Coordinates of C-alpha atoms and ligand atoms in Angstrom, one line a residue:
M1439 CA 14.9 26.3 7.7
N1440 CA 12.8 23.2 7.1
R1441 CA 14.6 20.2 5.8
L1442 CA 14.0 19.4 2.2
V1443 CA 13.1 15.8 1.3
T1444 CA 13.7 15.1 -2.4
V1445 CA 12.1 12.1 -4.0
S1446 CA 13.2 11.0 -7.4
N1447 CA 13.5 7.7 -9.2
R1448 CA 17.3 7.6 -9.2
V1449 CA 19.3 8.9 -6.3
A1450 CA 22.7 9.9 -7.6
P1451 CA 25.1 11.3 -5.1
V1452 CA 26.6 13.5 -7.8
R1453 CA 30.3 13.4 -7.6
R1454 CA 32.4 16.4 -8.6
G1455 CA 32.9 16.5 -12.3
G1456 CA 30.1 14.0 -12.8
T1457 CA 30.1 10.3 -13.5
G1458 CA 29.6 10.9 -17.2
A1459 CA 26.2 9.3 -17.3
E1460 CA 23.8 11.3 -15.2
G1461 CA 20.7 12.8 -16.8
G1462 CA 19.0 16.2 -16.4
L1463 CA 17.4 15.5 -13.1
A1464 CA 20.6 14.5 -11.2
V1465 CA 22.5 17.4 -12.6
A1466 CA 19.7 19.8 -11.8
M1467 CA 19.4 18.6 -8.2
Q1468 CA 23.1 18.7 -7.5
G1469 CA 22.9 21.9 -5.5
A1470 CA 19.4 21.8 -4.3
M1471 CA 19.8 20.3 -0.8
K1472 CA 23.2 21.7 0.1
D1473 CA 21.8 24.6 2.3
R1474 CA 18.8 23.2 4.1
G1475 CA 19.9 19.7 4.8
G1476 CA 17.5 16.8 4.1
V1477 CA 17.0 13.5 2.6
W1478 CA 17.3 12.4 -1.0
F1479 CA 15.1 9.3 -1.4
G1480 CA 14.6 7.0 -4.4
W1481 CA 15.6 3.8 -6.1
S1482 CA 19.2 2.6 -5.6
G1483 CA 19.5 1.3 -9.2
N1484 CA 19.8 -2.2 -7.9
I1485 CA 17.6 -5.2 -8.7
V1486 CA 17.4 -7.8 -5.9
P1487 CA 15.4 -11.0 -5.3
H1488 CA 13.4 -9.5 -2.4
E1489 CA 11.7 -6.2 -1.7
S1490 CA 13.6 -3.8 0.6
R1491 CA 11.9 -3.7 4.1
E1492 CA 13.5 -0.4 4.8
A1493 CA 15.6 2.2 3.0
K1494 CA 19.4 2.0 3.1
V1495 CA 20.6 5.4 4.4
I1496 CA 24.1 6.9 3.7
E1497 CA 24.8 10.3 5.3
T1498 CA 27.0 12.8 3.5
G1499 CA 27.3 16.2 5.1
R1500 CA 23.8 17.5 5.7
I1501 CA 22.2 15.2 3.2
S1502 CA 21.1 11.6 3.8
Y1503 CA 20.8 9.5 0.8
A1504 CA 18.1 6.9 1.3
T1505 CA 17.5 4.2 -1.3
L1506 CA 15.4 1.2 -1.9
D1507 CA 16.1 -1.7 -4.2
L1508 CA 13.6 -3.1 -6.7
T1509 CA 12.7 -6.7 -7.5
Q1510 CA 12.8 -7.8 -11.1
R1511 CA 9.0 -7.7 -11.2
D1512 CA 8.9 -4.2 -9.8
Y1513 CA 11.5 -3.0 -12.3
D1514 CA 9.7 -4.6 -15.3
E1515 CA 6.2 -3.4 -14.3
Y1516 CA 6.8 0.0 -12.7
Y1517 CA 10.0 1.3 -14.4
T1518 CA 10.3 -0.4 -17.9
G1519 CA 6.5 -0.9 -18.1
F1520 CA 4.2 1.8 -16.9
A1521 CA 6.7 4.6 -16.5
N1522 CA 8.8 4.2 -19.6
S1523 CA 6.5 2.4 -22.0
V1524 CA 3.3 4.3 -21.2
L1525 CA 3.8 7.6 -19.5
W1526 CA 7.1 8.6 -21.2
P1527 CA 5.9 8.0 -24.8
L1528 CA 2.4 9.3 -24.1
F1529 CA 3.6 12.5 -22.4
H1530 CA 6.0 13.1 -25.3
Y1531 CA 3.0 12.9 -27.7
R1532 CA 4.0 9.4 -28.9
L1533 CA 0.7 7.6 -28.5
D1534 CA 2.0 5.2 -31.2
L1535 CA 4.7 3.9 -28.9
T1536 CA 2.6 3.4 -25.8
D1537 CA 2.1 -0.2 -24.5
F1538 CA -0.5 -0.2 -21.8
S1539 CA -1.3 -3.2 -19.6
R1540 CA -3.2 -3.4 -16.3
R1541 CA -0.4 -5.5 -14.9
D1542 CA 2.1 -2.7 -15.4
M1543 CA -0.3 -0.1 -14.1
A1544 CA -0.8 -2.2 -10.9
G1545 CA 3.0 -2.6 -10.6
Y1546 CA 3.4 1.2 -10.9
H1547 CA 0.9 1.7 -8.1
R1548 CA 2.4 -1.1 -6.0
V1549 CA 5.9 0.5 -6.1
N1550 CA 4.6 4.0 -5.4
A1551 CA 2.7 2.7 -2.4
M1552 CA 5.8 0.7 -1.2
F1553 CA 8.1 3.8 -1.6
A1554 CA 5.6 6.0 0.3
S1555 CA 5.4 3.5 3.2
R1556 CA 9.3 3.3 3.4
L1557 CA 9.7 7.1 3.2
L1558 CA 7.2 7.9 6.0
P1559 CA 9.4 6.7 8.9
L1560 CA 12.2 8.9 7.6
L1561 CA 10.1 12.1 7.7
E1562 CA 10.2 14.8 10.4
D1563 CA 7.0 16.9 11.0
S1564 CA 8.4 20.1 9.6
D1565 CA 9.9 18.5 6.5
V1566 CA 8.9 19.8 3.1
V1567 CA 8.7 17.0 0.5
W1568 CA 9.4 17.6 -3.1
V1569 CA 8.7 14.7 -5.4
H1570 CA 10.1 14.6 -9.0
D1571 CA 8.8 13.3 -12.2
Y1572 CA 6.4 10.9 -13.9
H1573 CA 7.7 7.8 -12.0
F1574 CA 6.0 9.0 -8.8
I1575 CA 2.8 10.8 -9.7
P1576 CA 0.7 8.8 -7.2
M1577 CA 3.3 9.0 -4.4
G1578 CA 1.7 12.0 -2.8
A1579 CA -1.7 10.4 -2.5
Y1580 CA -0.1 7.3 -0.9
L1581 CA 1.9 9.4 1.5
R1582 CA -1.3 11.2 2.5
Q1583 CA -3.2 7.9 2.9
A1584 CA -0.4 6.7 5.2
G1585 CA -0.8 9.7 7.4
S1586 CA 1.8 12.2 6.1
R1587 CA 1.1 15.7 7.3
Q1588 CA 4.0 17.3 5.5
K1589 CA 3.8 19.9 2.8
L1590 CA 4.0 17.9 -0.5
G1591 CA 5.1 19.4 -3.8
F1592 CA 5.5 17.7 -7.2
F1593 CA 7.4 18.8 -10.3
L1594 CA 7.0 17.2 -13.7
H1595 CA 10.2 17.2 -15.8
I1596 CA 8.6 16.1 -19.0
P1597 CA 5.7 17.7 -20.9
W1598 CA 2.1 17.3 -19.9
P1599 CA 0.1 16.0 -22.8
P1600 CA -2.9 17.6 -24.5
M1601 CA -6.2 16.5 -23.1
E1602 CA -7.2 14.3 -26.0
L1603 CA -4.0 12.4 -25.8
L1604 CA -4.3 11.9 -22.1
L1605 CA -7.8 10.5 -22.5
T1606 CA -6.3 7.5 -24.3
L1607 CA -4.7 6.4 -21.0
P1608 CA -7.3 4.0 -19.4
N1609 CA -6.5 5.2 -15.9
H1610 CA -6.3 9.0 -16.7
E1611 CA -8.8 10.0 -14.1
A1612 CA -7.1 8.1 -11.2
L1613 CA -3.7 9.5 -12.3
V1614 CA -4.9 13.1 -12.3
R1615 CA -6.8 12.6 -9.0
D1616 CA -3.6 11.3 -7.4
L1617 CA -1.6 14.2 -8.8
C1618 CA -4.0 16.6 -7.2
A1619 CA -3.2 15.2 -3.8
Y1620 CA 0.0 17.4 -3.8
D1621 CA -0.2 20.9 -2.4
L1622 CA 1.8 22.3 -5.4
I1623 CA 2.1 20.9 -8.9
G1624 CA 4.9 22.3 -11.1
F1625 CA 5.1 22.1 -14.9
Q1626 CA 8.0 23.1 -17.2
T1627 CA 6.0 25.5 -19.4
Q1628 CA 2.8 27.4 -19.8
T1629 CA 1.8 25.0 -22.6
D1630 CA 2.0 22.1 -20.2
L1631 CA 0.1 24.0 -17.5
Y1632 CA -2.7 25.0 -20.0
A1633 CA -3.0 21.4 -21.1
F1634 CA -3.4 20.3 -17.5
Q1635 CA -5.9 23.1 -16.8
Q1636 CA -7.9 22.1 -19.8
Y1637 CA -8.2 18.6 -18.5
I1638 CA -9.3 19.9 -15.0
R1639 CA -12.0 22.1 -16.5
E1640 CA -13.3 20.0 -19.3
E1641 CA -12.8 16.5 -18.2
A1642 CA -12.7 16.5 -14.5
G1643 CA -15.3 19.3 -14.1
G1644 CA -13.0 21.3 -11.8
E1645 CA -12.3 25.0 -11.5
V1646 CA -9.1 26.8 -12.3
L1647 CA -8.8 30.1 -10.5
S1648 CA -6.8 33.1 -11.8
D1649 CA -4.1 32.7 -9.1
G1650 CA -3.3 29.2 -10.2
R1651 CA -5.5 27.4 -7.6
I1652 CA -7.3 24.3 -8.8
K1653 CA -10.5 23.1 -7.2
V1654 CA -11.3 19.6 -8.2
F1655 CA -12.2 16.1 -6.8
G1656 CA -13.4 17.8 -3.6
R1657 CA -10.0 19.3 -2.8
S1658 CA -7.8 22.3 -3.6
T1659 CA -4.3 22.5 -5.0
M1660 CA -2.1 24.9 -6.8
A1661 CA -0.6 24.4 -10.3
R1662 CA 2.1 26.7 -11.9
A1663 CA 4.8 26.6 -14.5
F1664 CA 8.4 26.6 -13.2
P1665 CA 10.8 26.3 -16.2
I1666 CA 13.9 24.5 -14.9
S1667 CA 17.2 26.1 -15.5
I1668 CA 21.0 25.5 -15.1
D1669 CA 23.7 26.8 -12.8
T1670 CA 24.7 29.4 -15.4
A1671 CA 27.8 30.7 -13.6
E1672 CA 29.1 27.2 -13.0
V1673 CA 28.6 26.1 -16.6
A1674 CA 30.3 29.3 -17.8
K1675 CA 33.2 28.7 -15.5
L1676 CA 33.6 25.0 -16.3
A1677 CA 33.6 25.9 -20.0
R1678 CA 36.1 28.6 -19.6
T1679 CA 38.4 26.4 -17.7
A1680 CA 37.9 23.4 -20.0
E1681 CA 38.8 25.4 -23.1
H1682 CA 42.4 24.9 -22.4
S1683 CA 42.1 21.2 -21.3
Q1684 CA 43.9 18.5 -23.2
Q1685 CA 40.6 17.1 -24.6
S1686 CA 39.5 20.5 -26.0
R1687 CA 42.9 21.0 -27.5
R1688 CA 42.8 17.6 -29.2
L1689 CA 39.3 18.3 -30.5
K1690 CA 40.3 21.7 -31.9
E1691 CA 43.4 20.3 -33.6
S1692 CA 41.5 17.4 -35.1
L1693 CA 39.1 19.9 -36.7
A1694 CA 41.9 21.5 -38.6
G1695 CA 40.1 24.8 -38.9
R1696 CA 36.7 23.3 -39.9
Q1697 CA 33.5 24.5 -38.2
L1698 CA 32.0 22.4 -35.5
I1699 CA 28.3 21.5 -35.0
T1700 CA 27.6 19.7 -31.7
G1701 CA 24.6 17.7 -30.4
V1702 CA 24.5 16.2 -26.9
D1703 CA 21.5 13.9 -26.1
R1704 CA 20.6 10.8 -24.3
L1705 CA 19.9 8.2 -27.1
D1706 CA 16.1 8.7 -26.9
Y1707 CA 13.4 8.8 -29.6
T1708 CA 12.2 12.1 -28.2
K1709 CA 15.4 13.8 -29.1
G1710 CA 14.9 13.7 -32.9
L1711 CA 18.3 12.2 -33.8
P1712 CA 17.4 10.6 -37.1
E1713 CA 15.7 13.8 -38.3
R1714 CA 18.7 15.9 -37.1
L1715 CA 21.1 13.7 -39.1
E1716 CA 18.9 14.0 -42.1
A1717 CA 18.9 17.8 -41.8
Y1718 CA 22.7 17.7 -41.7
Q1719 CA 22.7 15.5 -44.7
H1720 CA 20.5 18.0 -46.5
L1721 CA 23.0 20.7 -45.6
L1722 CA 25.9 18.8 -47.2
A1723 CA 23.8 17.8 -50.2
S1724 CA 22.4 21.3 -50.9
Y1725 CA 25.3 23.5 -49.9
A1726 CA 28.4 22.0 -51.5
A1727 CA 30.6 24.7 -50.0
Y1728 CA 30.2 23.1 -46.6
R1729 CA 31.5 19.7 -47.7
G1730 CA 34.9 19.2 -46.1
Q1731 CA 34.4 22.4 -44.1
V1732 CA 32.2 21.3 -41.2
T1733 CA 32.0 18.4 -38.7
L1734 CA 29.0 17.2 -36.7
L1735 CA 29.9 15.9 -33.3
Q1736 CA 27.0 13.9 -31.9
I1737 CA 27.4 12.7 -28.4
A1738 CA 24.7 10.2 -27.5
P1739 CA 25.1 8.2 -24.4
P1740 CA 22.9 5.1 -24.5
S1741 CA 19.7 5.1 -22.4
R1742 CA 17.0 2.5 -21.7
G1743 CA 18.7 0.1 -24.1
D1744 CA 16.5 -2.8 -22.9
L1745 CA 13.5 -1.3 -24.6
A1746 CA 12.8 -2.4 -28.2
D1747 CA 11.8 1.1 -29.3
Y1748 CA 15.2 2.4 -28.2
Q1749 CA 17.1 -0.4 -29.9
Q1750 CA 15.2 0.3 -33.1
M1751 CA 15.9 4.0 -33.0
R1752 CA 19.5 3.4 -32.3
R1753 CA 19.8 1.2 -35.4
R1754 CA 18.1 3.9 -37.4
V1755 CA 20.6 6.6 -36.2
E1756 CA 23.5 4.3 -36.9
T1757 CA 22.3 3.6 -40.4
I1758 CA 21.9 7.3 -41.3
A1759 CA 25.2 8.3 -39.7
G1760 CA 26.9 5.5 -41.7
H1761 CA 25.1 6.5 -44.8
I1762 CA 26.2 10.2 -44.5
N1763 CA 29.8 9.2 -43.8
G1764 CA 29.8 6.7 -46.6
G1765 CA 28.4 9.2 -49.1
F1766 CA 30.2 12.3 -48.2
A1767 CA 33.5 11.5 -46.4
E1768 CA 36.9 12.2 -48.0
F1769 CA 40.0 10.3 -47.1
D1770 CA 40.9 13.1 -44.8
W1771 CA 37.4 14.2 -43.5
S1772 CA 34.4 12.4 -41.9
P1773 CA 31.3 14.6 -41.8
V1774 CA 29.8 12.8 -38.7
R1775 CA 31.5 11.8 -35.5
Y1776 CA 28.9 9.8 -33.6
L1777 CA 29.8 8.7 -30.1
N1778 CA 27.7 6.4 -28.0
R1779 CA 29.3 7.3 -24.7
G1780 CA 29.2 9.9 -21.9
F1781 CA 31.9 12.4 -21.1
K1782 CA 32.8 14.2 -17.9
R1783 CA 30.7 17.3 -17.4
Q1784 CA 33.7 19.7 -17.7
T1785 CA 34.9 18.0 -20.9
L1786 CA 31.5 18.3 -22.3
M1787 CA 31.2 22.0 -21.5
G1788 CA 34.6 22.6 -23.1
F1789 CA 33.3 20.9 -26.3
L1790 CA 30.2 23.1 -26.2
R1791 CA 32.4 26.2 -26.0
L1792 CA 34.4 25.1 -29.0
S1793 CA 31.2 24.5 -31.1
D1794 CA 30.2 27.0 -33.7
V1795 CA 26.7 25.6 -33.6
G1796 CA 24.7 23.9 -30.8
L1797 CA 22.2 21.7 -32.5
V1798 CA 19.2 20.8 -30.2
T1799 CA 16.3 19.5 -32.1
P1800 CA 14.0 17.3 -30.0
L1801 CA 10.6 16.3 -31.4
R1802 CA 9.3 17.1 -27.9
D1803 CA 11.2 17.9 -24.7
G1804 CA 10.1 19.1 -21.3
M1805 CA 12.8 21.8 -21.2
N1806 CA 16.2 20.6 -22.6
L1807 CA 19.1 21.6 -20.4
V1808 CA 21.7 21.1 -23.1
A1809 CA 20.2 24.1 -25.0
K1810 CA 20.8 26.3 -21.9
E1811 CA 24.2 24.8 -21.2
Y1812 CA 25.3 25.6 -24.8
V1813 CA 24.4 29.2 -24.3
A1814 CA 26.1 29.4 -20.9
A1815 CA 29.3 27.8 -22.2
Q1816 CA 29.9 30.3 -25.0
A1817 CA 32.8 32.8 -25.1
P1818 CA 31.1 36.2 -24.8
D1819 CA 33.2 37.9 -27.5
N1820 CA 32.7 35.1 -30.0
P1821 CA 29.7 33.0 -29.2
G1822 CA 28.3 30.3 -31.4
V1823 CA 24.7 29.9 -32.6
L1824 CA 22.0 27.8 -31.0
V1825 CA 19.7 26.0 -33.4
L1826 CA 16.8 25.0 -31.3
S1827 CA 13.6 23.0 -31.8
R1828 CA 10.4 24.9 -31.2
F1829 CA 9.2 21.8 -29.4
A1830 CA 11.7 22.0 -26.6
G1831 CA 10.4 23.8 -23.5
A1832 CA 13.6 25.9 -23.6
A1833 CA 12.4 27.5 -26.9
R1834 CA 10.0 29.7 -24.9
E1835 CA 12.9 31.4 -23.2
L1836 CA 15.8 31.2 -25.6
D1837 CA 14.5 33.5 -28.3
G1838 CA 17.9 34.4 -29.5
A1839 CA 18.3 30.9 -31.0
L1840 CA 17.4 30.0 -34.5
I1841 CA 14.1 28.3 -33.8
V1842 CA 13.4 25.4 -36.1
N1843 CA 10.7 22.8 -36.7
P1844 CA 12.6 19.4 -36.4
Y1845 CA 10.1 17.8 -38.8
D1846 CA 11.1 20.2 -41.5
I1847 CA 14.3 18.5 -42.5
E1848 CA 15.1 21.0 -45.3
G1849 CA 14.3 24.0 -43.0
V1850 CA 16.7 22.7 -40.3
G1851 CA 19.4 22.2 -43.0
E1852 CA 18.9 25.8 -44.1
S1853 CA 19.0 27.1 -40.5
L1854 CA 22.3 25.2 -40.1
A1855 CA 23.7 27.0 -43.2
R1856 CA 22.5 30.3 -41.7
A1857 CA 24.0 29.6 -38.3
L1858 CA 27.4 28.6 -39.9
S1859 CA 27.6 31.9 -41.8
M1860 CA 26.2 34.3 -39.2
S1861 CA 28.1 37.5 -38.6
Q1862 CA 29.9 37.9 -35.2
D1863 CA 27.7 41.0 -34.5
E1864 CA 24.5 39.1 -34.9
R1865 CA 25.8 36.1 -32.9
R1866 CA 26.8 38.4 -30.1
E1867 CA 23.5 40.2 -30.1
R1868 CA 21.5 37.0 -30.0
W1869 CA 23.7 35.4 -27.4
D1870 CA 23.7 38.4 -25.1
A1871 CA 20.0 38.5 -24.4
M1872 CA 19.9 34.7 -23.8
F1873 CA 22.9 34.7 -21.4
K1874 CA 21.4 37.6 -19.4
R1875 CA 18.2 35.8 -19.0
L1876 CA 19.9 32.6 -18.0
S1877 CA 22.1 34.5 -15.5
R1878 CA 19.0 36.0 -13.9
Y1879 CA 16.8 32.9 -14.0
D1880 CA 19.3 30.1 -13.1
L1881 CA 18.9 26.9 -11.2
T1882 CA 18.9 28.5 -7.8
A1883 CA 16.1 30.9 -8.9
W1884 CA 14.1 27.9 -10.2
R1885 CA 14.5 26.0 -7.0
E1886 CA 13.7 29.1 -4.8
S1887 CA 10.7 29.9 -6.9
F1888 CA 9.3 26.4 -6.5
M1889 CA 10.2 26.3 -2.7
T1890 CA 8.7 29.7 -2.1
N1891 CA 5.4 28.7 -3.8
L1892 CA 5.4 25.4 -1.9
D1893 CA 6.0 27.2 1.5
A1894 CA 3.1 29.5 0.7
A1895 CA 0.7 26.8 -0.6
P1896 CA -1.9 25.7 2.0
C1897 CA -1.2 22.1 3.2
A1898 CA -4.1 19.8 2.4
A1899 CA -3.4 17.7 5.5
A1900 CA -4.0 20.7 7.7
A1901 CA -7.4 21.3 6.3
Ligands
GDG305 C1 14.7 15.4 -18.5 C2 13.7 16.0 -19.5 C3 14.4 18.3 -18.9 C4 24.2 14.5 -21.4 N1 25.2 13.7 -21.8 C5 26.2 13.8 -20.9 C6 25.7 14.6 -19.8 N2 24.5 15.0 -20.2 C7 23.8 16.0 -19.4 C8 23.5 17.3 -20.1 C9 22.3 17.8 -19.4 C10 21.5 16.5 -19.0 O1 22.5 15.5 -19.1 C11 20.4 16.2 -20.0 O2 19.4 17.0 -19.7 P1 18.2 17.3 -20.8 O3 17.4 18.4 -20.2 O4 18.9 17.7 -22.1 O5 17.4 16.0 -21.1 P2 16.8 14.7 -20.2 O6 17.9 13.8 -19.8 O7 15.8 14.1 -21.2 O8 16.1 15.4 -19.0 C12 14.2 17.4 -20.0 C13 15.3 17.7 -17.8 O9 14.8 16.4 -17.4 C14 15.3 18.5 -16.6 O10 14.1 18.9 -16.1 O11 15.0 19.5 -19.3 O12 13.2 17.9 -20.9 O13 13.5 15.1 -20.6 O14 22.6 18.5 -18.2 O15 24.6 18.1 -20.0 N3 26.5 14.9 -18.7 C15 27.7 14.3 -18.7 N4 28.2 13.5 -19.7 C16 27.5 13.3 -20.8 O16 28.0 12.6 -21.7 N5 28.5 14.6 -17.6

């Protein structure tokens, strides 16, 4: 089998049990390269005075971890700047939070070109290269320019924005042109795929064929939706085992028979945390019977804390959480437990299993793995209820959830009340269909589906 070369911004040799801080991508890629062998290539996470001349390589079993350091300037312009202050907000429909500058755009391209040039010497002819996410959209074009003849695939973990939003990006055409240098382009959902296809047809004057092929900018590529999933069996097992752990027992005892609602999200403005807290506040204000009877556990590990928009959102979340506790708490009950820290993966899955409600209400999310993990972690005979934003990619698959509009604070509050009082029969019925689906379409199925399509896609370099 051909080696798989994975390229992603952060390379996290994921340790057993997790470090407690990894995001969706690291968790999702945990098993991806075990079978074929290969290279995982990306940023080391280090900032150093001088650019790396070559990648630092660490071999672990059949996988080589190859990393490059960034200079402060690279980090500011490529990572904090263009990737996280332009592409991230814009692709999550937050035009109001974008902060475009030509300097950052140039830095983004410089780092992509540098990474491509350092990756090239590590590649073997028969390798298949799979590049992940918005940090590296132009990487494929730079690899091709530098002479790469390998099959190149790209998967976008975040949404693709509607055409009219994308047009606000001054370099939209160059970005899409570079994206089309890949042989296969994967999106999370059909909605994202349609938005991309609309741009290709209406803005770039290209052609979208019924089999997913795209003809544009004088070349041909393939674009499809590949909704990412989780290792369903692993999560179910972790949760089952963790149910009897000391932490789970402590959590259960501390609840003293109260119902538990749990949210787990990186502290990010896309996750809708202020709105979620307000919805919970609405529940307590409008359904007095739940006062003293329910607890919201919000786990929110900090993320991108050097960006002003994140600091501001964090203050807002803290203010609302404080306000709810101040207004509703009793001397023996706090309505909100808000934790700015990460937990071991197993501990987290144990907490999800104990939760009567999984509350996942992003304002916009590529997929949202927590929603899927919540379903996989439930006890089959007595599962909890998933309350899920319609704006998470996962809502397209998890139709047994109570689907909510996170902007409708009162509506989410009402759905919480409905979830907390749902009969066991209805809970089981809703859960069953979702769990079956996640068991069929798990992380391995996702990976294989992408890889099969990449293997079958014609390689532009061979043309
Ligand atoms: C991006 C896209 C897309 C969270 N806290 C802890 C912890 N986590 C784990 C969760 C889950 C992952 O991190 C988060 O994944 P999400 O999908 O929810 O969100 P993003 O980080 O924004 O991921 C997203 C994803 O990429 C994959 O394509 O679904 O739309 O935005 O697995 O469980 N893990 C541990 N401790 C924590 O405290 N160990």
